[in-house]
PDB file of C-alpha atoms in Angstrom:
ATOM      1  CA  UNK A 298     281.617 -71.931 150.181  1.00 85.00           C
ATOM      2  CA  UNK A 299     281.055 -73.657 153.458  1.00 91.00           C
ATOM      3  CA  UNK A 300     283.636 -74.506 155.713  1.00 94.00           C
ATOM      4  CA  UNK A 301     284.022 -76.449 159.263  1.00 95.00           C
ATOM      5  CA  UNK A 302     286.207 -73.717 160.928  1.00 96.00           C
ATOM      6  CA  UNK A 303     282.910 -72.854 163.992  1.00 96.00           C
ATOM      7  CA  UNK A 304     282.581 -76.798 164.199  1.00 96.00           C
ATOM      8  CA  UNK A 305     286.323 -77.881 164.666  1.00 96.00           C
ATOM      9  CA  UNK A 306     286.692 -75.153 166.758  1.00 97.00           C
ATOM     10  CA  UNK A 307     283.663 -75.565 169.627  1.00 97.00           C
ATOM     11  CA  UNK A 308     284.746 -79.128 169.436  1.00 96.00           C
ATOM     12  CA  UNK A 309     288.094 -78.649 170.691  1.00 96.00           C
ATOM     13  CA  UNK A 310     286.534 -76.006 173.114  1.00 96.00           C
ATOM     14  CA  UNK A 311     288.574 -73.350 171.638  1.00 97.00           C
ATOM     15  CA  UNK A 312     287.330 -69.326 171.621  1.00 97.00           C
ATOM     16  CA  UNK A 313     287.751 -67.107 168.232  1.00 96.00           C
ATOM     17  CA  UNK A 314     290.776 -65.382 170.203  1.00 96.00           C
ATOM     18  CA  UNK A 315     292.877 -68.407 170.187  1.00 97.00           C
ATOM     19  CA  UNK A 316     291.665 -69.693 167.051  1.00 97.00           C
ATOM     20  CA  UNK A 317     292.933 -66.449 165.841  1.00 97.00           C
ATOM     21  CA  UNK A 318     295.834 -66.280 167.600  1.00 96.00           C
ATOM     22  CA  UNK A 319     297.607 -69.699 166.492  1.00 97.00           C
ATOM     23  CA  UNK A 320     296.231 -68.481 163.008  1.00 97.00           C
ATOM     24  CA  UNK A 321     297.743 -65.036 163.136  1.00 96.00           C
ATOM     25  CA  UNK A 322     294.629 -63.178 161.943  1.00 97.00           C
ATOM     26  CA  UNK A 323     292.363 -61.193 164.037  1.00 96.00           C
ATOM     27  CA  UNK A 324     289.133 -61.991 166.126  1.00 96.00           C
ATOM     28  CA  UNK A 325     287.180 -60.611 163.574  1.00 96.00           C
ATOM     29  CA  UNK A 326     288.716 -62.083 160.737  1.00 97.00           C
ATOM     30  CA  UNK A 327     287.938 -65.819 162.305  1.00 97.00           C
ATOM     31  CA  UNK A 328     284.220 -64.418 163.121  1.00 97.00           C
ATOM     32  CA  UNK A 329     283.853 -63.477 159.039  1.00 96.00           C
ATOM     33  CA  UNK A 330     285.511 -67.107 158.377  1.00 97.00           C
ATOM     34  CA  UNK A 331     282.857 -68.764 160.598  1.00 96.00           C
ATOM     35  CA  UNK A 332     279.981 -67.206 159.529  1.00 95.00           C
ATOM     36  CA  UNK A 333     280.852 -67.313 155.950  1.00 92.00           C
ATOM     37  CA  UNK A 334     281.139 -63.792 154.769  1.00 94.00           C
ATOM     38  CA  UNK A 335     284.316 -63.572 154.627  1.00 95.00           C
ATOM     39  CA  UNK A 336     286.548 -66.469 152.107  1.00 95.00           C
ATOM     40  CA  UNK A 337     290.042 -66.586 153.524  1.00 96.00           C
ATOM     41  CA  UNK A 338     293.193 -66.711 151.135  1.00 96.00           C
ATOM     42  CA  UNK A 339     294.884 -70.459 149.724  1.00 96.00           C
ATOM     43  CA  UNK A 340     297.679 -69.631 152.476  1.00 97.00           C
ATOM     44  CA  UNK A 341     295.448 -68.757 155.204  1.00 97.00           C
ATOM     45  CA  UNK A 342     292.993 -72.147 154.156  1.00 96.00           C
ATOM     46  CA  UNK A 343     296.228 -74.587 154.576  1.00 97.00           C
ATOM     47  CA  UNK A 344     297.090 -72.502 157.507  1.00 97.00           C
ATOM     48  CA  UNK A 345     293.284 -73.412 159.116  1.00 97.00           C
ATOM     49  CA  UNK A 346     293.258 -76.547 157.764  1.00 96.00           C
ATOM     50  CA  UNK A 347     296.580 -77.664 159.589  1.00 97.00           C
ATOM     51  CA  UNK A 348     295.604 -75.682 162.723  1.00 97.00           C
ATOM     52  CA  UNK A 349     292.701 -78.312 162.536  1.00 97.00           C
ATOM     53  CA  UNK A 350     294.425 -81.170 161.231  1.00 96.00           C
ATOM     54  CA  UNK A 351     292.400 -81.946 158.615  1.00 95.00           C
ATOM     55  CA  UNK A 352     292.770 -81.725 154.625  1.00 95.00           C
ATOM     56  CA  UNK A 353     292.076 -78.378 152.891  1.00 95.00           C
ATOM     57  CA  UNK A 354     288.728 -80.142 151.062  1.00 93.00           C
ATOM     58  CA  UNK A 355     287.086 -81.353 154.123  1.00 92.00           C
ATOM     59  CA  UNK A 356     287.652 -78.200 156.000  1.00 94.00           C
ATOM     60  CA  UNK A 357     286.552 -76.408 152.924  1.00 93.00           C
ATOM     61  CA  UNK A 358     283.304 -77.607 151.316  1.00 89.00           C
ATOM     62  CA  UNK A 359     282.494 -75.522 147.697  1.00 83.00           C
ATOM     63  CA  UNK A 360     278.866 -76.674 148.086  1.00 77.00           C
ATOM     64  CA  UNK A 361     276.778 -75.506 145.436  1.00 66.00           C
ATOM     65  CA  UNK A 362     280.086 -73.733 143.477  1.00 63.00           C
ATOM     66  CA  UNK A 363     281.011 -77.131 142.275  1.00 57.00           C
ATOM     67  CA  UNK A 364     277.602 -78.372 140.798  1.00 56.00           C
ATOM     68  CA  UNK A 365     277.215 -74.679 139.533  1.00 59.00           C
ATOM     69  CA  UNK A 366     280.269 -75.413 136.722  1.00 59.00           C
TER      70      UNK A 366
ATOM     71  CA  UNK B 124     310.557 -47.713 155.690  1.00 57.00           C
ATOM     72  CA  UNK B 125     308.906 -47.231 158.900  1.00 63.00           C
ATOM     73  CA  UNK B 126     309.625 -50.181 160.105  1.00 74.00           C
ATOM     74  CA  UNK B 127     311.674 -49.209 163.144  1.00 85.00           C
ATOM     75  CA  UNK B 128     308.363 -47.729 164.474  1.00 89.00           C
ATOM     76  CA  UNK B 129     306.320 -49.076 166.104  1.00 92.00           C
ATOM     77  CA  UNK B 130     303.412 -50.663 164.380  1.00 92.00           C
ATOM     78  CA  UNK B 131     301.162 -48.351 166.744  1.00 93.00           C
ATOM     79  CA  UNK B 132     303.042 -45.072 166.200  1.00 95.00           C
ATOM     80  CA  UNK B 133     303.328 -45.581 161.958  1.00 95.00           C
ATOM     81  CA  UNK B 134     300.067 -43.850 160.961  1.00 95.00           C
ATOM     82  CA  UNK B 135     300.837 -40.453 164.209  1.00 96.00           C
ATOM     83  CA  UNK B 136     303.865 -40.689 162.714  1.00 96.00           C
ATOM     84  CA  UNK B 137     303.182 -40.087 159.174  1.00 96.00           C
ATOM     85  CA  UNK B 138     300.239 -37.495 160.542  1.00 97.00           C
ATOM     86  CA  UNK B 139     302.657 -35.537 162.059  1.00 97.00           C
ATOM     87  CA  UNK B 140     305.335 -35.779 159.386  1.00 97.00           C
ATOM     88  CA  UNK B 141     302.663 -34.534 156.556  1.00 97.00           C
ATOM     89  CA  UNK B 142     301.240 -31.729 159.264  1.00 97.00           C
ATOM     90  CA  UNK B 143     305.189 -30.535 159.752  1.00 97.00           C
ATOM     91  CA  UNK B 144     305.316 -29.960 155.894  1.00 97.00           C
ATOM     92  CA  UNK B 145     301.907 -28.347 155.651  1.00 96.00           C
ATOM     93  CA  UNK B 146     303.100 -25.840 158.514  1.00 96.00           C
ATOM     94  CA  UNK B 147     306.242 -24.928 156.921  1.00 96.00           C
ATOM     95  CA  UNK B 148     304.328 -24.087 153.951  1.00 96.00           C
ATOM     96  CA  UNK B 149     302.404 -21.264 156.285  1.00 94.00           C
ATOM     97  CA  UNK B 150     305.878 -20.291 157.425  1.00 94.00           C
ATOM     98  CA  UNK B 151     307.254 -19.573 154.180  1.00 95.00           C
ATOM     99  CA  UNK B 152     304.196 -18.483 153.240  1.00 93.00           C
ATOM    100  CA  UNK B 153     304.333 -15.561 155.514  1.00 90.00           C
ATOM    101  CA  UNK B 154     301.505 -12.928 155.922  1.00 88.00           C
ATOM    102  CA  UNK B 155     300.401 -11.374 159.234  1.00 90.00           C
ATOM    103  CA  UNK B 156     298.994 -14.131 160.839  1.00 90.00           C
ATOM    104  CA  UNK B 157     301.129 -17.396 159.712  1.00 92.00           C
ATOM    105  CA  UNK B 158     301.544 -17.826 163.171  1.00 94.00           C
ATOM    106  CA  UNK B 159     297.984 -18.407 163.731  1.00 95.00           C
ATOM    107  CA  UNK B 160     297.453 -21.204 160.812  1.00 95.00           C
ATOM    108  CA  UNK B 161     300.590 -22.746 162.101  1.00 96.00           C
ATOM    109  CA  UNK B 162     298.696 -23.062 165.458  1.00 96.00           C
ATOM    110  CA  UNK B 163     295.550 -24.302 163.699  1.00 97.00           C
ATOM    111  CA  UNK B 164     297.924 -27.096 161.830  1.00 97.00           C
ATOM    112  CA  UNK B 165     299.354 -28.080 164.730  1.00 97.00           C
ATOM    113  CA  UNK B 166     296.235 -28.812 166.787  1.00 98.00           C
ATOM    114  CA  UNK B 167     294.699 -30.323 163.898  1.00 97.00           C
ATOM    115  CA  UNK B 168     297.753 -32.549 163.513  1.00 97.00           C
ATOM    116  CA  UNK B 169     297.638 -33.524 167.046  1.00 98.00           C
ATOM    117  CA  UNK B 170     294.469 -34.496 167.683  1.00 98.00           C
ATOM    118  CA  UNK B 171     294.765 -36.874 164.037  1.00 97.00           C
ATOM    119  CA  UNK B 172     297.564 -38.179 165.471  1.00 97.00           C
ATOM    120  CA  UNK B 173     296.237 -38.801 168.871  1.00 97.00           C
ATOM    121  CA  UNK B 174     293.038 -40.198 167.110  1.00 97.00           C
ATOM    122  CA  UNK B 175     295.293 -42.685 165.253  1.00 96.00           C
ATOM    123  CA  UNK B 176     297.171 -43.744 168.388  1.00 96.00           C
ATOM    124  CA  UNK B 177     293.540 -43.881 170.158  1.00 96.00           C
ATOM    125  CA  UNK B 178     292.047 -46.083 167.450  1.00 95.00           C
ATOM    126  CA  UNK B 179     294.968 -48.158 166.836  1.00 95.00           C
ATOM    127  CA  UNK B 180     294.461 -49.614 170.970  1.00 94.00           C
ATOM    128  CA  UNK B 181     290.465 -50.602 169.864  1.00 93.00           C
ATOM    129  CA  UNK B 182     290.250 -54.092 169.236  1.00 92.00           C
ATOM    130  CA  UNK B 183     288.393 -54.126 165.656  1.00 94.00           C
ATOM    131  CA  UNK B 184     289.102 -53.597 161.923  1.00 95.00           C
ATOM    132  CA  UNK B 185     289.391 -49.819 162.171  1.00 94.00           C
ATOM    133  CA  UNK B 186     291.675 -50.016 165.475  1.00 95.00           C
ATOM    134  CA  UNK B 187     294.052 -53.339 163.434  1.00 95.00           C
ATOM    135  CA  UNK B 188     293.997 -50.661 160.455  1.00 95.00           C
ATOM    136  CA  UNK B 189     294.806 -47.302 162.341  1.00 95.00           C
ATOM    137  CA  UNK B 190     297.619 -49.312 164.417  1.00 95.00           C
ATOM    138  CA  UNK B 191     299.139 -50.887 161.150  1.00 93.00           C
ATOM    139  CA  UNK B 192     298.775 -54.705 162.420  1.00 93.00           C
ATOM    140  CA  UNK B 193     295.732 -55.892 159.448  1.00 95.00           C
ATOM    141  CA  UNK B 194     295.459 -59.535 158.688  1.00 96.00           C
ATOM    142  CA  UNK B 195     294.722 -60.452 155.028  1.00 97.00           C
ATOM    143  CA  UNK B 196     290.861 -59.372 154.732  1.00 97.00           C
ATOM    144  CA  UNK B 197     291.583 -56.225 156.601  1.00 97.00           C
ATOM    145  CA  UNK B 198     294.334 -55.007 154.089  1.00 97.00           C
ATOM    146  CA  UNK B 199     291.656 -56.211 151.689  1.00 97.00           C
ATOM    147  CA  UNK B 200     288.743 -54.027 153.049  1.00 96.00           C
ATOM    148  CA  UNK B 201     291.720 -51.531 153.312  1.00 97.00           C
ATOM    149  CA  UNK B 202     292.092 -51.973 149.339  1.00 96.00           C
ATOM    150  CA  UNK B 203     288.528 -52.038 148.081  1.00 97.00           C
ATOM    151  CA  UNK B 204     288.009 -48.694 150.223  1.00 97.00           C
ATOM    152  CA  UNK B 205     290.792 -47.312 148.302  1.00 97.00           C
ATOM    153  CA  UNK B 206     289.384 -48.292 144.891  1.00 97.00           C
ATOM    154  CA  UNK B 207     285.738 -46.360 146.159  1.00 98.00           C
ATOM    155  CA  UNK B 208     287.732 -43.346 146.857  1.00 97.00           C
ATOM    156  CA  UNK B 209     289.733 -43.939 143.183  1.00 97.00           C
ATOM    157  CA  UNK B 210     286.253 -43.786 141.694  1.00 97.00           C
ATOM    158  CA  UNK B 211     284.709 -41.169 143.896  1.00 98.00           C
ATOM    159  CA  UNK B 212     287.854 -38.678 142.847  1.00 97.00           C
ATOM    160  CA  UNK B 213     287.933 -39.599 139.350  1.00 97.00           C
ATOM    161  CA  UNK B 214     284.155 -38.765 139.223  1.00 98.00           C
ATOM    162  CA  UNK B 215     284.646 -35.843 141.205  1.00 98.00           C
ATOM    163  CA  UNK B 216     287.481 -34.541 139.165  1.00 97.00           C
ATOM    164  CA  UNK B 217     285.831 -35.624 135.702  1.00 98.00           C
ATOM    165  CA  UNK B 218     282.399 -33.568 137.253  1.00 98.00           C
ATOM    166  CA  UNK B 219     284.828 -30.301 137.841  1.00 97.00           C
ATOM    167  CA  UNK B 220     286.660 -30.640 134.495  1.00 97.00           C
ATOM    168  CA  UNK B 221     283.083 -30.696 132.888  1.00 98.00           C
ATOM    169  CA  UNK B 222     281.666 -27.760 134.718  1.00 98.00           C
ATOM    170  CA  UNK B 223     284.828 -25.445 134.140  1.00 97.00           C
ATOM    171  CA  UNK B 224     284.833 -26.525 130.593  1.00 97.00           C
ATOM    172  CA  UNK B 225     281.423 -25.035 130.133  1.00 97.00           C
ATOM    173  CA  UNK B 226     281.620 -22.070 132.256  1.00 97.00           C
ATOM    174  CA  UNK B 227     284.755 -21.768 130.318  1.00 96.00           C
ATOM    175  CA  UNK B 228     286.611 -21.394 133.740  1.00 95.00           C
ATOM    176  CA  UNK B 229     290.363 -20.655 133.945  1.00 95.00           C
ATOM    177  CA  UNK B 230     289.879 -23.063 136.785  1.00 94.00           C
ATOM    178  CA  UNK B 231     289.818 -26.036 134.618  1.00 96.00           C
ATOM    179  CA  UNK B 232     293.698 -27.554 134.973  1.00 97.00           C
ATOM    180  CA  UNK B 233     293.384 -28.913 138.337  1.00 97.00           C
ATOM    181  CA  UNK B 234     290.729 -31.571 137.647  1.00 97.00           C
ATOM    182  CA  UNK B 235     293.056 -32.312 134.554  1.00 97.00           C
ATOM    183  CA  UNK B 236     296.113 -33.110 136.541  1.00 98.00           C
ATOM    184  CA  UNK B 237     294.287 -35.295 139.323  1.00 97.00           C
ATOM    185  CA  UNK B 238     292.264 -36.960 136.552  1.00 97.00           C
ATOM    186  CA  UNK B 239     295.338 -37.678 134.378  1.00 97.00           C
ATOM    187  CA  UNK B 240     297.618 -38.702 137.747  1.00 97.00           C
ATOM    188  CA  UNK B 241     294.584 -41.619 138.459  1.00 97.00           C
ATOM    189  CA  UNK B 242     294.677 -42.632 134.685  1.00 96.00           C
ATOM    190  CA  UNK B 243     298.894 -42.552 135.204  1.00 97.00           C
ATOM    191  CA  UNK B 244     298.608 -44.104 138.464  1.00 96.00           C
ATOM    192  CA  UNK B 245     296.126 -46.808 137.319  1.00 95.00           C
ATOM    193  CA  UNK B 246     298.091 -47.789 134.228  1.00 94.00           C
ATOM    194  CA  UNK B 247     301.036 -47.379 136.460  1.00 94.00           C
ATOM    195  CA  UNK B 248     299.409 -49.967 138.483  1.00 92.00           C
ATOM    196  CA  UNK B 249     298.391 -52.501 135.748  1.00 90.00           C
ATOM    197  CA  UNK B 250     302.136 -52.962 134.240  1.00 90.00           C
ATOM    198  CA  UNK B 251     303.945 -52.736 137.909  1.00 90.00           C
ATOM    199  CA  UNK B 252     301.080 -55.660 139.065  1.00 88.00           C
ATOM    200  CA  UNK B 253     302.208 -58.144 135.946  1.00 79.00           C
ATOM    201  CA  UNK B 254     298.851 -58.018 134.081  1.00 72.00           C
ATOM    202  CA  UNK B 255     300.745 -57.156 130.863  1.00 59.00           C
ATOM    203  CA  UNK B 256     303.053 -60.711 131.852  1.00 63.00           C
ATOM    204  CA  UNK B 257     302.419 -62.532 128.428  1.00 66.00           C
ATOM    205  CA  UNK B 258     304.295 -66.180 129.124  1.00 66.00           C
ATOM    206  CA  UNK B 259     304.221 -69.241 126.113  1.00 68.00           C
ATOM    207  CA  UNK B 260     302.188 -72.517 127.416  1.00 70.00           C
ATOM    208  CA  UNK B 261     304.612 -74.806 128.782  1.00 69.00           C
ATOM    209  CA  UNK B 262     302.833 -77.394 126.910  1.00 64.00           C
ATOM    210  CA  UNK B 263     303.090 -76.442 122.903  1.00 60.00           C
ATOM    211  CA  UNK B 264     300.159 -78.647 121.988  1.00 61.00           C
ATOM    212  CA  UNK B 265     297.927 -76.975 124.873  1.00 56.00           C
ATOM    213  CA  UNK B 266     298.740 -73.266 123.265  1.00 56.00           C
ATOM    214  CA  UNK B 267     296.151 -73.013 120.534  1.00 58.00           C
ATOM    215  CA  UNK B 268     293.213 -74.723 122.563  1.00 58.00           C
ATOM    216  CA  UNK B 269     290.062 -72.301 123.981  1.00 59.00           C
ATOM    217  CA  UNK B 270     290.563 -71.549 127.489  1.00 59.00           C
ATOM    218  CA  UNK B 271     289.829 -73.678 130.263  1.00 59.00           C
ATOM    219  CA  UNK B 272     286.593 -72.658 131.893  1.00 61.00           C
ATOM    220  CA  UNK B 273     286.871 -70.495 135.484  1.00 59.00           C
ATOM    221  CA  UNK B 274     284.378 -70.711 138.639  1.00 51.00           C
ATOM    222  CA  UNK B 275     282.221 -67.122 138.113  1.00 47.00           C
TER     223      UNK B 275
END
């Protein structure tokens, strides 16, 4: 699962602290989100993905999950 | 429960709560030197507890866990340690009833009991969680058909 969390985020010249402040999750927790280790709950998704301002599905791209089914 | 603590003082405080009971057990316990496990306990339980408070001021997962304030994949790091340590002591406990068996050890009960309070605990778990929830398809004509297929 990819997502556009590190992308939205430099673009709006935000740091992983704030990110993860107006998310209400740690540093770290943003830092797993960005680099992809770490796939957040449906919540916490809609959360990012309103933080953003952008729909779930182009925040959240299931890549090669979806051709896998 | 603990909720009127502070999220920083919840884990010192349950350290020092569970090293109170373990020194009144060396109190009632007697003997000529209580005095001196009761001293051991409570420098033990201090330093925990001043470990915990230390921890909980770090800024990482083991500092958000130790201070009680873990977002959603902390708790679930938090959770899959748990289940590890499940397994470990379940192996452990099923290697000790084994061994006593054989050696035909009077020593054999406690493995037993900790074995038989994870199987309690785990089946415990499974109802309490809603896996044994059996609901009827809202849609009668969708019961009968194979499941849908899942992602994994």
């Amino acid at each position: 699962m990819r997502n556009r969390v590190r992308e939205q985020r430099t673009q709006r010249g935000l740091s992983q602290a704030e990110v993860a402040a107006a998310l209400g999750v740690s540093r770290q927790t943003v830092i797993s989100i960005e680099n992809g280790r770490y796939l957040p709950s449906l919540p916490l998704a809609f959360r990012i993905a309103r933080f953003f301002e952008l729909p779930v599905d182009k925040m959240f791209d299931p890549g090669d999950e979806e051709a896998d089914r | 429960m603990m909720s009127f603590i502070r999220p920083r003082l919840r884990k010192p405080a349950w350290t020092v709560l569970a090293g109170a009971v373990f020194a009144a057990a060396w109190v009632i316990r007697g003997g000529p030197n209580w005095w001196l496990f009761v001293t051991l306990v409570a420098v033990a339980t201090a330093g925990r507890a001043f470990a915990f408070y230390a921890w909980a001021g770090e800024d990482d997962d083991v500092g958000a866990l130790a201070g009680s304030r873990a977002d959603e994949r902390q708790n679930q790091l938090s959770l899959r340690s748990r289940a590890l340590a499940f397994n470990l002591t379940a192996l452990a406990a099923f290697a000790g009833l084994t061994v006593a068996v054989a050696l035909r050890a009077s020593w054999w009960w406690p493995f037993a009991v900790i074995l038989g309070v994870l199987v309690f605990g785990y089946l415990f778990g499974l109802s309490s969680y809603g896996i044994a929830e059996e609901a009827p398809a809202d849609d009668p004509e969708t019961e009968h058909q194979p499941p849908a297929p899942v992602g994994r």
